[in-house]
XYZ file of C-alpha atoms in Angstrom:
501
model
C 1.146 -21.424 24.976
C -1.006 -22.408 21.953
C -3.966 -19.236 21.614
C -7.037 -20.738 20.512
C -8.903 -19.520 16.846
C -11.985 -18.522 19.619
C -9.273 -16.354 21.445
C -9.405 -12.549 21.075
C -5.925 -12.690 19.163
C -7.566 -13.342 15.578
C -10.157 -11.534 15.697
C -9.738 -7.813 14.588
C -12.232 -5.901 16.645
C -12.964 -3.238 14.486
C -13.454 -5.035 11.590
C -14.845 -8.846 13.079
C -12.919 -10.450 10.772
C -10.763 -13.910 10.480
C -6.699 -12.041 10.994
C -3.715 -12.090 11.479
C -3.221 -10.057 14.682
C -4.709 -7.454 12.451
C -2.793 -5.249 13.655
C 15.617 1.884 21.397
C 14.999 4.373 18.544
C 19.170 4.438 17.119
C 20.607 7.991 16.783
C 18.987 10.271 14.440
C 21.968 10.128 12.562
C 21.736 11.859 8.724
C 20.959 9.007 6.449
C 22.535 8.206 3.670
C 21.876 5.763 0.608
C 23.253 4.899 -3.489
C 20.451 6.804 -4.855
C 21.895 9.554 -3.919
C 21.010 11.129 -0.687
C 23.786 12.883 -0.462
C 23.850 14.308 3.335
C 20.335 12.864 4.159
C 18.156 16.026 4.582
C 14.576 14.936 3.214
C 11.871 18.679 2.317
C 8.836 17.618 2.219
C 7.788 18.804 -1.422
C 3.980 18.954 -1.547
C 1.010 18.171 1.933
C -2.502 16.389 -0.437
C -5.742 15.073 1.032
C -8.279 12.831 -0.895
C -9.847 14.669 -2.774
C -13.601 13.875 -1.441
C -15.092 16.310 -3.648
C -13.380 15.469 -6.828
C -15.470 12.310 -7.306
C -18.947 14.037 -7.213
C -16.825 15.960 -9.969
C -18.288 14.799 -13.653
C -14.962 13.174 -15.823
C -16.369 15.502 -18.697
C -15.265 18.713 -17.167
C -12.172 20.588 -17.437
C -10.491 20.654 -13.746
C -7.429 22.779 -12.400
C -6.087 20.063 -10.590
C -3.740 22.614 -8.696
C -6.636 24.523 -7.477
C -8.813 21.558 -6.417
C -5.226 20.287 -4.971
C -4.543 24.333 -2.735
C -8.586 24.149 -2.063
C -8.195 21.137 -0.263
C -5.130 22.097 2.208
C -6.875 25.063 3.531
C -9.721 23.460 4.772
C -9.470 20.048 6.703
C -12.665 19.855 8.544
C -14.697 17.592 6.370
C -12.426 14.589 6.533
C -14.334 11.246 7.854
C -13.779 7.896 8.495
C -14.046 7.116 4.506
C -11.123 9.605 4.026
C -8.434 7.468 5.959
C -6.097 6.555 3.053
C -5.806 2.636 3.257
C -3.294 2.030 0.779
C -0.150 3.825 -1.586
C 0.994 2.637 -3.995
C 3.889 4.349 -7.171
C 3.592 2.846 -10.677
C 6.841 0.956 -12.082
C 8.503 4.751 -13.516
C 7.291 6.412 -10.572
C 5.307 8.927 -12.535
C 1.794 8.155 -11.426
C 0.665 7.519 -7.408
C -1.603 6.135 -6.420
C -3.631 5.767 -3.588
C -7.202 4.322 -1.991
C -9.568 5.659 0.491
C -11.387 2.847 3.705
C -14.160 5.532 1.273
C -13.549 3.024 -1.556
C -11.548 5.723 -4.107
C -8.842 5.343 -6.162
C -6.820 8.740 -6.631
C -4.109 8.705 -8.675
C -0.939 11.970 -8.599
C 0.817 12.170 -11.532
C 3.659 14.063 -11.149
C 4.622 17.645 -12.297
C 7.145 17.663 -15.463
C 10.230 19.194 -14.749
C 10.987 22.777 -16.530
C 13.811 25.060 -16.044
C 11.397 27.883 -14.778
C 10.646 25.266 -12.081
C 13.753 23.610 -11.119
C 11.631 24.242 -7.486
C 8.974 21.818 -8.186
C 10.577 18.705 -8.946
C 9.087 16.184 -7.646
C 5.937 17.395 -6.527
C 2.819 15.930 -8.149
C -0.699 16.749 -8.476
C -4.648 15.148 -9.197
C -4.528 13.491 -12.095
C -7.292 11.265 -11.638
C -10.031 10.372 -8.862
C -12.883 7.408 -9.261
C -14.525 4.972 -6.930
C -13.510 1.748 -7.575
C -15.521 -0.461 -5.159
C -18.911 0.466 -3.594
C -20.627 -1.108 0.158
C -21.979 -3.908 -0.682
C -23.775 -7.096 1.608
C -23.963 -10.714 1.164
C -27.418 -11.830 1.925
C -26.549 -15.370 2.415
C -24.565 -14.733 4.835
C -25.465 -11.832 6.453
C -22.087 -9.738 5.661
C -21.567 -6.296 5.140
C -18.592 -6.044 2.552
C -17.229 -2.869 3.409
C -15.888 -0.577 0.174
C -12.151 0.313 1.647
C -8.958 -0.626 -0.732
C -7.035 -2.864 0.618
C -3.866 -3.350 -1.698
C -3.737 -1.466 -4.659
C -1.081 -2.889 -7.113
C 0.693 -1.664 -11.135
C 0.546 -3.058 -14.113
C 3.805 -2.288 -16.401
C 2.782 0.066 -18.965
C 2.469 -1.513 -22.530
C 1.238 1.663 -24.366
C -0.355 5.269 -23.682
C -2.688 3.782 -21.357
C -2.070 2.847 -17.196
C -3.341 -0.494 -16.000
C -3.942 -1.427 -11.798
C -5.289 -4.178 -9.992
C -7.790 -2.944 -6.610
C -9.513 -4.809 -4.347
C -11.396 -4.825 -0.631
C -11.912 -7.700 1.415
C -13.517 -9.983 -0.880
C -13.619 -8.191 -4.711
C -10.156 -7.577 -7.436
C -10.717 -5.152 -10.543
C -8.872 -4.173 -13.275
C -8.905 -0.855 -14.358
C -7.568 0.751 -16.731
C -7.430 4.930 -16.717
C -6.084 6.848 -20.167
C -6.590 9.923 -21.836
C -8.539 11.382 -24.576
C -8.130 14.779 -26.435
C -10.082 13.847 -29.270
C -13.822 13.646 -29.758
C -15.227 12.415 -33.766
C -17.728 14.774 -35.024
C -20.341 14.359 -38.142
C -22.144 10.661 -37.490
C -24.469 9.965 -40.684
C -26.197 8.489 -38.229
C -26.852 10.217 -35.039
C -26.476 14.331 -34.457
C -23.841 16.412 -32.704
C -26.674 15.696 -29.901
C -25.442 12.154 -29.845
C -29.961 11.477 -30.915
C -30.446 9.375 -33.595
C -31.273 10.895 -36.701
C -34.422 9.425 -38.833
C -32.998 8.293 -41.741
C -34.962 9.453 -44.223
C -33.711 12.878 -43.718
C -30.030 11.923 -44.600
C -29.084 12.570 -48.132
C -24.988 12.904 -48.217
C -22.593 10.436 -46.707
C -20.892 12.416 -44.252
C -16.673 11.232 -43.013
C -16.418 11.154 -39.509
C -13.327 13.023 -37.829
C -11.862 14.010 -34.910
C -12.087 17.629 -33.658
C -9.462 18.541 -30.642
C -10.928 18.410 -27.011
C -10.160 19.332 -23.229
C -8.020 16.594 -21.671
C -9.730 14.246 -20.069
C -8.773 11.401 -17.224
C -10.893 8.500 -18.157
C -10.703 4.952 -16.081
C -12.311 2.080 -16.414
C -13.413 -1.622 -15.622
C -11.757 -3.707 -17.731
C -11.921 -6.723 -15.000
C -14.039 -8.160 -11.877
C -12.079 -10.786 -10.438
C -15.494 -11.937 -7.391
C -16.585 -14.189 -5.952
C -13.331 -16.627 -5.233
C -12.434 -15.520 -1.850
C -14.223 -16.518 1.689
C -12.239 -14.208 3.838
C -10.490 -11.562 3.709
C -8.515 -10.772 1.303
C -5.156 -9.146 2.549
C -2.679 -8.906 -0.353
C -2.333 -9.065 -4.168
C 0.478 -9.243 -6.620
C 1.550 -9.036 -9.942
C 3.328 -12.238 -11.706
C 6.466 -11.206 -13.295
C 5.197 -13.394 -16.439
C 2.284 -10.424 -15.939
C -0.227 -13.268 -17.200
C -0.795 -14.038 -13.985
C -1.701 -12.572 -10.262
C -2.381 -13.768 -6.739
C -5.195 -12.939 -3.949
C -4.589 -13.605 -1.494
C -6.628 -14.031 2.147
C -6.744 -15.454 5.604
C -6.319 -19.281 5.032
C -5.729 -19.281 0.549
C -4.312 -17.559 -2.048
C -5.610 -17.570 -5.492
C -3.867 -17.974 -8.898
C -5.781 -15.902 -11.748
C -5.477 -14.715 -15.575
C -5.629 -12.020 -16.350
C -7.923 -12.405 -19.086
C -9.939 -14.961 -17.152
C -12.743 -13.513 -14.753
C -14.730 -16.868 -13.953
C -12.119 -18.845 -12.583
C -9.159 -19.392 -10.325
C -7.022 -21.194 -9.556
C -5.751 -22.293 -5.669
C -2.698 -22.928 -5.148
C -2.487 -22.387 -1.273
C -5.081 -24.314 1.155
C -3.690 -23.948 5.365
C -7.690 -24.663 6.142
C -7.806 -27.101 8.448
C -10.030 -30.150 8.985
C -11.618 -28.878 11.833
C -11.644 -24.733 12.680
C -11.512 -24.946 16.401
C -7.492 -26.594 15.483
C -6.614 -23.368 13.650
C -4.249 -22.283 14.765
C -2.456 -19.333 12.580
C -3.086 -17.742 9.394
C -2.164 -16.432 6.045
C -0.890 -12.248 6.422
C 0.993 -11.145 3.251
C 1.846 -12.736 0.132
C 4.251 -11.353 -3.093
C 6.033 -13.107 -6.036
C 9.350 -12.912 -6.895
C 9.820 -10.020 -8.675
C 12.213 -11.982 -11.266
C 10.801 -16.060 -11.144
C 7.133 -16.796 -12.244
C 7.202 -19.604 -10.829
C 8.014 -18.642 -6.887
C 6.209 -16.413 -4.272
C 6.011 -16.073 -0.250
C 3.663 -15.510 1.994
C 3.567 -14.917 5.874
C 1.700 -16.612 8.751
C 0.337 -14.850 12.144
C 3.064 -16.990 13.816
C 5.782 -14.638 12.413
C 6.981 -17.723 9.414
C 7.494 -17.260 5.870
C 7.463 -19.447 3.860
C 8.758 -19.659 0.017
C 7.193 -21.491 -2.773
C 7.897 -23.083 -6.017
C 4.474 -23.555 -8.384
C 6.947 -26.155 -10.778
C 6.720 -28.645 -7.253
C 3.333 -28.916 -7.753
C 0.072 -27.676 -8.481
C -0.740 -26.788 -4.817
C 1.265 -25.625 -2.455
C 0.710 -26.522 0.669
C 4.142 -27.784 0.607
C 6.667 -25.295 1.318
C 10.029 -25.201 -0.703
C 11.964 -22.584 2.398
C 10.696 -22.180 5.307
C 11.945 -19.055 7.391
C 11.149 -18.687 11.210
C 13.997 -17.478 14.385
C 13.839 -19.154 17.371
C 12.069 -16.867 19.488
C 14.350 -16.189 22.954
C 12.890 -18.126 26.519
C 13.809 -15.041 28.541
C 12.091 -12.669 26.473
C 8.209 -14.913 26.660
C 5.393 -13.632 27.343
C 1.989 -13.123 27.328
C 2.494 -10.459 24.441
C 4.895 -13.142 22.117
C 2.552 -13.920 20.185
C 1.103 -11.085 19.187
C 4.185 -9.474 17.991
C 5.381 -11.713 16.407
C 2.516 -11.733 13.635
C 4.674 -10.432 10.611
C 1.979 -7.648 8.839
C 3.647 -7.440 5.228
C 6.301 -8.907 3.782
C 8.558 -7.738 0.492
C 11.040 -9.022 -1.451
C 13.676 -7.064 -2.958
C 14.247 -5.595 -6.687
C 17.202 -8.063 -6.513
C 14.950 -11.062 -5.786
C 18.139 -12.105 -3.133
C 16.367 -10.794 0.356
C 13.033 -11.247 1.452
C 12.238 -8.433 3.925
C 9.289 -8.743 7.217
C 7.637 -6.371 9.437
C 6.278 -7.746 13.063
C 5.118 -5.299 15.554
C 8.436 -3.742 16.876
C 10.813 -5.012 14.623
C 12.273 -4.763 10.314
C 13.851 -8.215 8.837
C 15.891 -8.812 6.401
C 15.972 -12.012 4.668
C 18.209 -14.254 2.688
C 16.911 -16.582 0.291
C 19.745 -19.017 0.893
C 19.189 -18.647 5.092
C 16.513 -19.992 6.088
C 16.956 -20.602 9.934
C 17.415 -16.969 11.461
C 17.295 -12.688 9.075
C 21.168 -11.961 8.743
C 19.605 -8.053 9.260
C 16.901 -6.917 12.439
C 15.772 -3.642 12.782
C 14.143 -2.089 16.384
C 11.288 0.078 15.005
C 10.181 0.937 18.383
C 11.782 -0.902 20.580
C 10.587 1.817 23.608
C 7.498 0.452 23.403
C 7.541 -3.330 25.101
C 7.336 -1.936 28.076
C 3.019 -0.761 27.341
C 2.150 -3.657 25.420
C 0.256 -4.004 28.207
C -1.687 -0.704 27.137
C -1.154 -1.290 23.649
C -3.357 -4.323 23.493
C -6.299 -2.995 25.335
C -6.583 0.243 23.045
C -5.841 -2.067 20.129
C -2.625 -0.652 18.572
C -1.056 -4.211 18.696
C -2.831 -5.432 15.816
C -2.258 -2.509 13.941
C -0.825 -3.823 11.050
C 2.765 -1.767 9.346
C 4.023 -1.572 5.999
C 7.886 -2.070 4.985
C 9.324 -0.940 1.625
C 12.676 -0.765 0.222
C 14.622 1.966 -1.788
C 15.344 1.633 -5.387
C 18.599 -0.196 -4.491
C 17.979 -2.025 -1.811
C 19.916 -0.102 0.699
C 17.327 1.700 2.929
C 14.396 0.834 4.066
C 11.505 2.873 5.804
C 8.768 1.480 7.327
C 6.020 3.125 10.330
C 5.212 3.510 13.754
C 2.856 6.183 15.695
C 2.900 9.807 16.789
C 2.793 9.941 12.439
C 6.833 8.668 12.582
C 8.410 6.747 10.499
C 12.236 5.104 10.228
C 14.678 4.761 8.081
C 17.795 2.087 8.729
C 20.833 2.336 5.819
C 21.709 -1.030 5.627
C 25.923 0.074 5.117
C 26.360 2.383 7.250
C 23.968 0.966 9.999
C 22.048 3.759 11.011
C 18.888 4.685 11.210
C 17.069 7.341 11.633
C 12.861 8.974 12.753
C 11.781 11.726 10.303
C 7.521 12.768 11.032
C 5.443 13.562 8.706
C 3.405 16.848 10.802
C 0.581 18.860 9.777
C 2.058 21.566 11.951
C 5.716 21.029 9.783
C 3.891 20.630 6.411
C 5.723 24.127 4.395
C 7.156 23.668 1.019
C 10.271 22.613 0.837
C 10.569 23.300 4.780
C 12.935 20.530 5.695
C 12.709 17.704 8.088
C 14.605 17.373 11.224
C 15.362 14.539 12.953
C 13.174 13.303 16.064
C 14.046 11.229 19.181
C 12.134 9.424 21.649
C 13.129 9.621 25.813
C 12.521 6.776 27.561
C 12.572 7.709 30.984
C 15.009 9.679 32.793
C 15.732 13.831 32.337
C 13.981 14.905 28.177
C 16.585 16.466 26.494
C 14.853 19.551 24.635
C 14.507 18.435 21.096
C 12.867 14.984 22.551
C 9.615 13.644 23.394
C 8.392 11.281 26.245
C 6.798 8.082 25.125
C 4.264 8.936 27.463
C 3.968 11.826 25.127
C 3.367 10.025 22.184
C 0.133 9.694 20.290
C -1.280 6.606 19.461
C -4.275 7.696 16.882
C -1.431 9.623 14.537
C 0.200 6.266 12.682
C 2.289 6.202 9.982
C 0.918 2.287 8.417
C 1.291 2.478 5.052
C 4.142 3.940 2.917
C 5.539 4.329 -0.938
C 9.249 4.785 -1.830
C 9.531 6.241 -5.778
C 11.281 3.048 -7.622
C 14.571 5.135 -8.409
C 14.136 7.777 -7.321
C 14.958 9.264 -3.599
C 11.208 10.622 -3.605
C 9.109 9.346 -0.797
C 5.001 8.558 -0.148
C 4.316 8.482 2.930
C 0.034 8.164 4.209
C -1.172 9.796 7.548
C -4.698 9.627 7.869
C -6.508 11.184 5.255
C -3.038 12.938 4.596
C -0.481 12.452 2.047
C 3.162 14.155 2.241
C 5.583 13.401 0.163
C 8.742 14.110 0.945
C 12.415 14.457 -1.488
C 16.246 14.034 -0.938
C 17.104 17.334 -0.716
C 20.034 18.376 -3.215
C 22.331 20.648 -2.786
């Protein structure tokens, strides 16, 4: 069955965009991994809310971030659609954690410094900086409203005292510089202490400006704005390993940018057909190889992955490798093409493997084997019987992300009812955990959850009919070197760490 672009499947109805179908639990055995999970108990470090009110405060004001943080934990009534977290990303050291929301804000959390007197606060994060990254816009030529929602955030490796990150909404990518300032210059010759110009006739002596200490202030300034290069909605950005270029991908094209050039980009992939009635698939995600600057991968709504080499040709419409798993004809159904659409693709840190997430499964591919994945993990196979109702309430179009741990030995992805899943690639064990407001006491140990499918339900199980599909974990992040994870649930950001005995 070939679905035509005029059909519902190529339309995310909530946003009216051209896009990919936008989107049995295993035994809850203890999880272990190479980076030191021990017995696999995960504890809640802290629960944070997107600090809506911080954006209203002057950046010059002295803000006690801990008080702000705690005040949000006590107040849940103010949350709006704009507060929903839409992306989560650790920086390369894991000391900073950035979130973007549907209101166009970027909130950066900084890890609490360890001390001998506060060992229990290892891994805790607090508000470091917040700024408005994107504003709502309107394209008058196309009569199209452009949302301010932050689709992706990507950090650049730190080269000096400042931090740099890329953020993007549907159309525009911005490069932000986040820096600290704890000194201010005083003693100007041509300006008074208020900053007003002085009358040159009153200046009789030459003053040497000096730097005076001041309260620490974190500033976020836009350094580059990369706009007007995408006709369709941007779904991915990825920084190249040469740290000079990055790419942005929309539904039909992928563009290559240089960080120093904002007025032009180079189109490296274009799958738009001459006749849009012949459109059969769209690009859903794209990422550069972590070590080879010439290689990148992108996935499609047909469940395929293409590996491209920019050394082969300037326009990478012809892939170098093509990864696809043949479908079992006996499992063919009306929903087969929808649930096979890949919502996320990630290279492993080693660069040897590719991980993809479709609606029901996570798959791991070896770059040297194109015909089938080497590992397939069922995320919520118990939903297979409920695809019809999930189609009617549009949940079948949800785009779940997936992440690797620092050693590529464990993978994590989200599910419904605020559940998220972890799979140990070495032991083949898996666990279902829940990011719940009811269980959000600090240092609380997460208990494995299990979903019951028919039959008699045990005391510690939850029925598949009782799942709350409005609560979903779409965005997660894993610390690059430690067992600390960040899980976004609506406007709540949960940070967990492996229990240290």
